[in-house]
Coordinates of C-alpha atoms in Angstrom, one line a residue:
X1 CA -6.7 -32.1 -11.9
X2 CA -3.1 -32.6 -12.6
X3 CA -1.0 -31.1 -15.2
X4 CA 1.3 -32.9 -17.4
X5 CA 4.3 -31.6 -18.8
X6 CA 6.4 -32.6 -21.4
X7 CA 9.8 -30.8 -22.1
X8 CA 11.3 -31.0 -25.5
X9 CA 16.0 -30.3 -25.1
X10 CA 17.1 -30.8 -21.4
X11 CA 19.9 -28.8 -21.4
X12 CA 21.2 -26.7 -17.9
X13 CA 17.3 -24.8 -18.3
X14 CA 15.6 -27.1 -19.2
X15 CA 16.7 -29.5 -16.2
X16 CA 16.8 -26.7 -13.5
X17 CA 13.1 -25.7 -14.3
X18 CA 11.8 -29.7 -15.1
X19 CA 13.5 -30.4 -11.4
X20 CA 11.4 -27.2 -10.3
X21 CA 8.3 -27.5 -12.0
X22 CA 7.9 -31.5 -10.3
X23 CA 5.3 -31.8 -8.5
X24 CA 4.6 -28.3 -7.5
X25 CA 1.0 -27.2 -7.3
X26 CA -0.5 -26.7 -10.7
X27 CA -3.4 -24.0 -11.8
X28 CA -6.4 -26.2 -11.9
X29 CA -6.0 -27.2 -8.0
X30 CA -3.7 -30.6 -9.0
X31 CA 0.0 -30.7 -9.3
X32 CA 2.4 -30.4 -12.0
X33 CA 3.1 -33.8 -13.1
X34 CA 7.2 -34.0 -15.6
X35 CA 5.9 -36.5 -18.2
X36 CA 8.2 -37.5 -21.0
X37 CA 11.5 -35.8 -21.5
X38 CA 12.9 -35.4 -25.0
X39 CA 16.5 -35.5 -26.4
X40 CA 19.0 -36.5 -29.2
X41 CA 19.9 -39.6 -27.1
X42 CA 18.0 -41.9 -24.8
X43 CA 21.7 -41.8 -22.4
X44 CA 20.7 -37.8 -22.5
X45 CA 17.4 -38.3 -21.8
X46 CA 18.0 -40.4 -18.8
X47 CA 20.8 -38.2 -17.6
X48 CA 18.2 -35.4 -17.4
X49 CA 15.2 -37.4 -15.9
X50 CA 17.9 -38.3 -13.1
X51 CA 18.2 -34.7 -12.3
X52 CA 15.1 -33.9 -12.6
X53 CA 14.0 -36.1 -10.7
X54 CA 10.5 -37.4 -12.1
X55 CA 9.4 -38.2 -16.2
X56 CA 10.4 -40.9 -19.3
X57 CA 13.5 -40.5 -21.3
X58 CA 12.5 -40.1 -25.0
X59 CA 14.5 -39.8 -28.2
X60 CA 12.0 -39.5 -30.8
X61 CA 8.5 -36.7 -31.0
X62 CA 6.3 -39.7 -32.1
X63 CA 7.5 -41.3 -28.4
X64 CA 5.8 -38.1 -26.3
X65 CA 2.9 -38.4 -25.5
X66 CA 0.1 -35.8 -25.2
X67 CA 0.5 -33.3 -22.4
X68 CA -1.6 -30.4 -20.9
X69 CA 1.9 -28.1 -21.6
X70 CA 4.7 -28.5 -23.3
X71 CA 8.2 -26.7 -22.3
X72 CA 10.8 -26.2 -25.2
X73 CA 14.0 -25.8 -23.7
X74 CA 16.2 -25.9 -27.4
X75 CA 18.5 -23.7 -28.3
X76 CA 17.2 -20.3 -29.8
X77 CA 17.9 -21.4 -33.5
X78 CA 16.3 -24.8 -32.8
X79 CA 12.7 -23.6 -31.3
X80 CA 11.0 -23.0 -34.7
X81 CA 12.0 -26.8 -35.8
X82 CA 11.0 -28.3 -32.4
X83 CA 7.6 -26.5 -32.1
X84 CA 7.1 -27.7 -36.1
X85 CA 8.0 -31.4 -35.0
X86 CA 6.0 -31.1 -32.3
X87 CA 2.9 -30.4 -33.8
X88 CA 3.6 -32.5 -36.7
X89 CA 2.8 -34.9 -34.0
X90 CA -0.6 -33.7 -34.0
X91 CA -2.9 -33.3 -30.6
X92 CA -2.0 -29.6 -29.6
X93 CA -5.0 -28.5 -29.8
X94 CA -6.0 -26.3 -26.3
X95 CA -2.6 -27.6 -24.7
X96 CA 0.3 -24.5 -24.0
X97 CA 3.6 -24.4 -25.5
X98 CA 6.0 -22.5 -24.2
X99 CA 10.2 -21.3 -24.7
X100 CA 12.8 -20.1 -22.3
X101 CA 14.1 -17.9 -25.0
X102 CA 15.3 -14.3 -23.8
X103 CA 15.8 -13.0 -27.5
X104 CA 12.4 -14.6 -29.2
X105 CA 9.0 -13.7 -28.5
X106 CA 6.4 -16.7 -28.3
X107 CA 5.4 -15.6 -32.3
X108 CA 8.5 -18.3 -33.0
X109 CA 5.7 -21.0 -32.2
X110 CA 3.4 -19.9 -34.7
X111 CA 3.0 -23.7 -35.6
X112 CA 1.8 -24.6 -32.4
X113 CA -0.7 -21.2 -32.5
X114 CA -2.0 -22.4 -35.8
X115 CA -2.7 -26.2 -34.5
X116 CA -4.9 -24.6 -31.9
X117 CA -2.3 -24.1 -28.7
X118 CA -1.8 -21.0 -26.5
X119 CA 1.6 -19.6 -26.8
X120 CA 4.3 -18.0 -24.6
X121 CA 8.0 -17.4 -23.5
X122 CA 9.2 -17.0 -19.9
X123 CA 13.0 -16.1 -19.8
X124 CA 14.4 -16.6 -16.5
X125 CA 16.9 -13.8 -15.4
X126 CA 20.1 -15.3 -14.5
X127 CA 23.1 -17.7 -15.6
X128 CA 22.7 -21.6 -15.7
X129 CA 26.3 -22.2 -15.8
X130 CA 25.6 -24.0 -12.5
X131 CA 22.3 -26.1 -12.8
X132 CA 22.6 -27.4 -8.9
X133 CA 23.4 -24.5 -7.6
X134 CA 20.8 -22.6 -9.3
X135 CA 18.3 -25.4 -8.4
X136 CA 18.8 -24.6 -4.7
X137 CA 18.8 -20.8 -5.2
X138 CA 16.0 -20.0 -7.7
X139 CA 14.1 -18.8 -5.2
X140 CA 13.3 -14.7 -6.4
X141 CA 14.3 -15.3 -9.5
X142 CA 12.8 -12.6 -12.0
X143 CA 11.4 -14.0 -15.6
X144 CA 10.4 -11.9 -18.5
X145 CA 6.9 -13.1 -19.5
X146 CA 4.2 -12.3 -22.2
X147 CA 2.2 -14.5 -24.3
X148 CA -1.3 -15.8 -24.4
X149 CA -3.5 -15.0 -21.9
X150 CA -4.4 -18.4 -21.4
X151 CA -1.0 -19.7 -21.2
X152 CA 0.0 -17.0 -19.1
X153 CA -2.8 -17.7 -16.9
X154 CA -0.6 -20.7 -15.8
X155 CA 2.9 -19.9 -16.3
X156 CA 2.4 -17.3 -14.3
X157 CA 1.1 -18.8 -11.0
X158 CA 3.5 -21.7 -12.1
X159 CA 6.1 -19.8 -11.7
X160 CA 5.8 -17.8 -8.3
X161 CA 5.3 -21.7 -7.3
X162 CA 8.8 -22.0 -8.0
X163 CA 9.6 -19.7 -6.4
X164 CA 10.2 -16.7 -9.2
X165 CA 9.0 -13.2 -10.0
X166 CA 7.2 -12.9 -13.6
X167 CA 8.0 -10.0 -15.1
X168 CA 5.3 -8.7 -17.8
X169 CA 7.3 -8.0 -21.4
X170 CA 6.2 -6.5 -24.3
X171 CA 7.0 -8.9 -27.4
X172 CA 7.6 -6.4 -30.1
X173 CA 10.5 -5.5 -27.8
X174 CA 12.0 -8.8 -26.9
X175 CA 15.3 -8.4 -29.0
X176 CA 15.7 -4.7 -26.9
X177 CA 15.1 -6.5 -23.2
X178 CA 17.7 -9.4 -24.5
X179 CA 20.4 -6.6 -25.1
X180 CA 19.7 -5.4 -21.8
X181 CA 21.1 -8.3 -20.2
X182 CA 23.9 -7.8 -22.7
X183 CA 24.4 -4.5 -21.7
X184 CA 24.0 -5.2 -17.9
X185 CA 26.1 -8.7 -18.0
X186 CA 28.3 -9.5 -21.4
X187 CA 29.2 -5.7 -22.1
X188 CA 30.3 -4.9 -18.4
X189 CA 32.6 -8.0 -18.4
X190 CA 33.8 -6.4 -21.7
X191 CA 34.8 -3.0 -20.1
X192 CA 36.0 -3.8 -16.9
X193 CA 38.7 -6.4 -18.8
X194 CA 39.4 -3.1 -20.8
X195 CA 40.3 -1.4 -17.5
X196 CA 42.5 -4.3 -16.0
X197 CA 44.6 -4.4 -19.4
X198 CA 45.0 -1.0 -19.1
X199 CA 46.0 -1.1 -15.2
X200 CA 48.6 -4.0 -16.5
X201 CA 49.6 -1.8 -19.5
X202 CA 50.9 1.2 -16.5
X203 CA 53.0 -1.7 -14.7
X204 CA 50.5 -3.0 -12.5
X205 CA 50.4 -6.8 -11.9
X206 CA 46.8 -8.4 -13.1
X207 CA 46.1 -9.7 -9.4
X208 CA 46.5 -6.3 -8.0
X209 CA 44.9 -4.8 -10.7
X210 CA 41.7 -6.6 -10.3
X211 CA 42.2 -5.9 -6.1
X212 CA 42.6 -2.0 -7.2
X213 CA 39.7 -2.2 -9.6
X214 CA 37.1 -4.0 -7.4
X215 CA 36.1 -1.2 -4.8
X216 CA 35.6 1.3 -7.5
X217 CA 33.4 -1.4 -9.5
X218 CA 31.5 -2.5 -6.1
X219 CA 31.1 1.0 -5.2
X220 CA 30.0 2.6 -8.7
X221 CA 27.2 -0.3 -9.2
X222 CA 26.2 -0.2 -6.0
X223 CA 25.4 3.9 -6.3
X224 CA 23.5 3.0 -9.8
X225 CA 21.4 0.3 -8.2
X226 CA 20.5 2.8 -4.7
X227 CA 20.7 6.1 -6.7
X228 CA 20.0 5.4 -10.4
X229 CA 22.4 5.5 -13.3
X230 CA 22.8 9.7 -13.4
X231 CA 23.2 10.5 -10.0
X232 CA 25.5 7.5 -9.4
X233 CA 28.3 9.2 -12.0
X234 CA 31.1 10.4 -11.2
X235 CA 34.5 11.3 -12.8
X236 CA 36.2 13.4 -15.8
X237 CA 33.4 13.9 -17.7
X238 CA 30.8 14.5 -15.0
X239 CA 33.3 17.3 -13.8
X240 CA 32.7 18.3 -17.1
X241 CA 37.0 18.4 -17.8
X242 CA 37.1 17.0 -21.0
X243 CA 40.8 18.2 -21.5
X244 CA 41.4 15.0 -19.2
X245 CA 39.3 12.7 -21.5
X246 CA 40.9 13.9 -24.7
X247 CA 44.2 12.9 -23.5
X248 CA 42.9 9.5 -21.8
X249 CA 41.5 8.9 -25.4
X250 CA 44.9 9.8 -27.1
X251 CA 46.9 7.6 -24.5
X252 CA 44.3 4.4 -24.8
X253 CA 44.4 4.8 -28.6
X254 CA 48.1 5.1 -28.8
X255 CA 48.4 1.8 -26.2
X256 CA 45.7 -0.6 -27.8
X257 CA 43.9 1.0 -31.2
X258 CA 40.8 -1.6 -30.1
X259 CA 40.5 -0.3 -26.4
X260 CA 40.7 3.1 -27.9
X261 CA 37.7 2.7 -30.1
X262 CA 35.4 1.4 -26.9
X263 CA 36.9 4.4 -25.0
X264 CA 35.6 7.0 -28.4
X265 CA 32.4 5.2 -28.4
X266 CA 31.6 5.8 -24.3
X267 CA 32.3 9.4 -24.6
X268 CA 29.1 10.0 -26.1
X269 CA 26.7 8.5 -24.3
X270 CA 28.6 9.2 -21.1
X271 CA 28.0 12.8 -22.0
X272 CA 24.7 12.9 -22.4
X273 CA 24.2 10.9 -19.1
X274 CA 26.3 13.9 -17.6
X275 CA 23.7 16.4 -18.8
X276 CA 20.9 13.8 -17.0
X277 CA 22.5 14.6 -13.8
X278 CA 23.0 18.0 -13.7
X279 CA 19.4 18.6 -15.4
X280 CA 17.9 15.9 -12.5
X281 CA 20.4 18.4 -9.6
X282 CA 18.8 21.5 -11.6
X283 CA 15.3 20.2 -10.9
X284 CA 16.2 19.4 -6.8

């Protein structure tokens, strides 16, 4: 038996994963079958079918029809109004409903829990800047999962269709595993351009800075990725010669008062990650 699926917002996600999901096999031995495709406009509708490949452009919930699961691709702050349109639509009732969010759990579609649907979220791991490119490339793609068992039960089987790696969650801790990313992605951007204004700030040009930079980045999260995050340290504090970091902290704070604050901050927890290594060398 085939599955339909409708998907409500056809941003980059919402495209990438409708293209994906087309046709593939399905959990009750048919194929996943893109229905209807819902958006603000009927020219943004089309747009997205076209990529996708396969479904009807819609602009308006009373337009969809029903479907055996529904994918909301919106915008975080617009999945609690789409899941309440949707059901105000009626006919949810054993169908799943399901978000791409990384920072909700699937208790934002409490609607669609209450009119009888199972619920979850599946968050896949990487940036959409590029929807083509991740189209061609999804392939081991790991996505944070959790939700009801029943719609689990097919997203997950779904989803190593496509081609990706479901990755168990716990929902009370969705916020946490969202700042991971942060942490791994956003907040690593944000220190290493803290270290190239610096190299600029002791004369040396940005081009060059980011050529001097790159082997110690490559090399540092390479070492955390084979070793771990302790044993891969290295530097002032993990020597323990915190005369050095005092006046690194003086002469950051005294260049940029900003930069200087980030460097306070990292002493810390830098510290304490020191002590990890040497207890973890202790214990060799």
């Amino acid at each position: 038996m085939n599955v339909t699926l409708n998907i409500i917002g056809a941003g980059h996600v919402g495209r990438v994963l409708g293209r994906l999901f087309a046709g593939v096999d399905g959990t009750h031995g048919g194929n996943i079958l893109v229905q209807d495709v819902l958006t603000r406009s009927m020219a943004s509708a089309q747009s997205a079918v076209d990529f996708i490949g396969a479904g009807t452009p819609v602009d308006r919930y009373a337009a969809l029809r029903h479907a055996d699961v529904t994918l909301l691709a919106v915008s975080d702050d617009q999945i609690g109004a789409a899941c309440a349109a949707l059901v105000a639509e009626g006919r949810q009732a054993g169908a799943i409903v399901f978000h791409c969010s990384g920072a909700l759990a699937s208790n934002v579609l409490l609607a669609a829990t209450q009119a009888g649907a199972s619920v979850a979220s599946a968050h896949p791991i990487r940036s959409f800047a590029d929807p083509q490119q991740v189209a061609a490339t999804f392939d081991g793609t790991f996505c944070g999962v959790e939700g009801d068992a029943l719609a689990l039960a097919f997203l997950t089987p779904a989803l190593i269709a496509i081609g990706a790696r479901p990755v168990p969650i716990d929902p009370a801790a969705k916020t946490l595993y969202h700042a991971a990313a942060v942490f791994a992605s956003n907040y690593l951007v944000t220190v290493l351009d803290a270290a190239l204004r610096a190299y600029q700030a002791a004369g040396i040009p940005e081009a060059v800075a980011r050529e001097l930079a790159q082997p110690l980045v490559t090399e540092a999260v390479a070492n955390v990725f084979r070793l771990g995050a302790a044993p891969a340290l290295s530097g002032p504090i993990a020597r323990g010669d915190l005369a050095t970091v005092a006046r690194q902290q003086q002469a950051v704070q005294q260049w940029d008062a900003a930069t200087g604050e980030l460097y306070r901050s990292l002493v810390a927890p830098t510290q304490a990650l020191a002590r990890r290594k040497r207890a973890q060398s202790i214990g060799e």
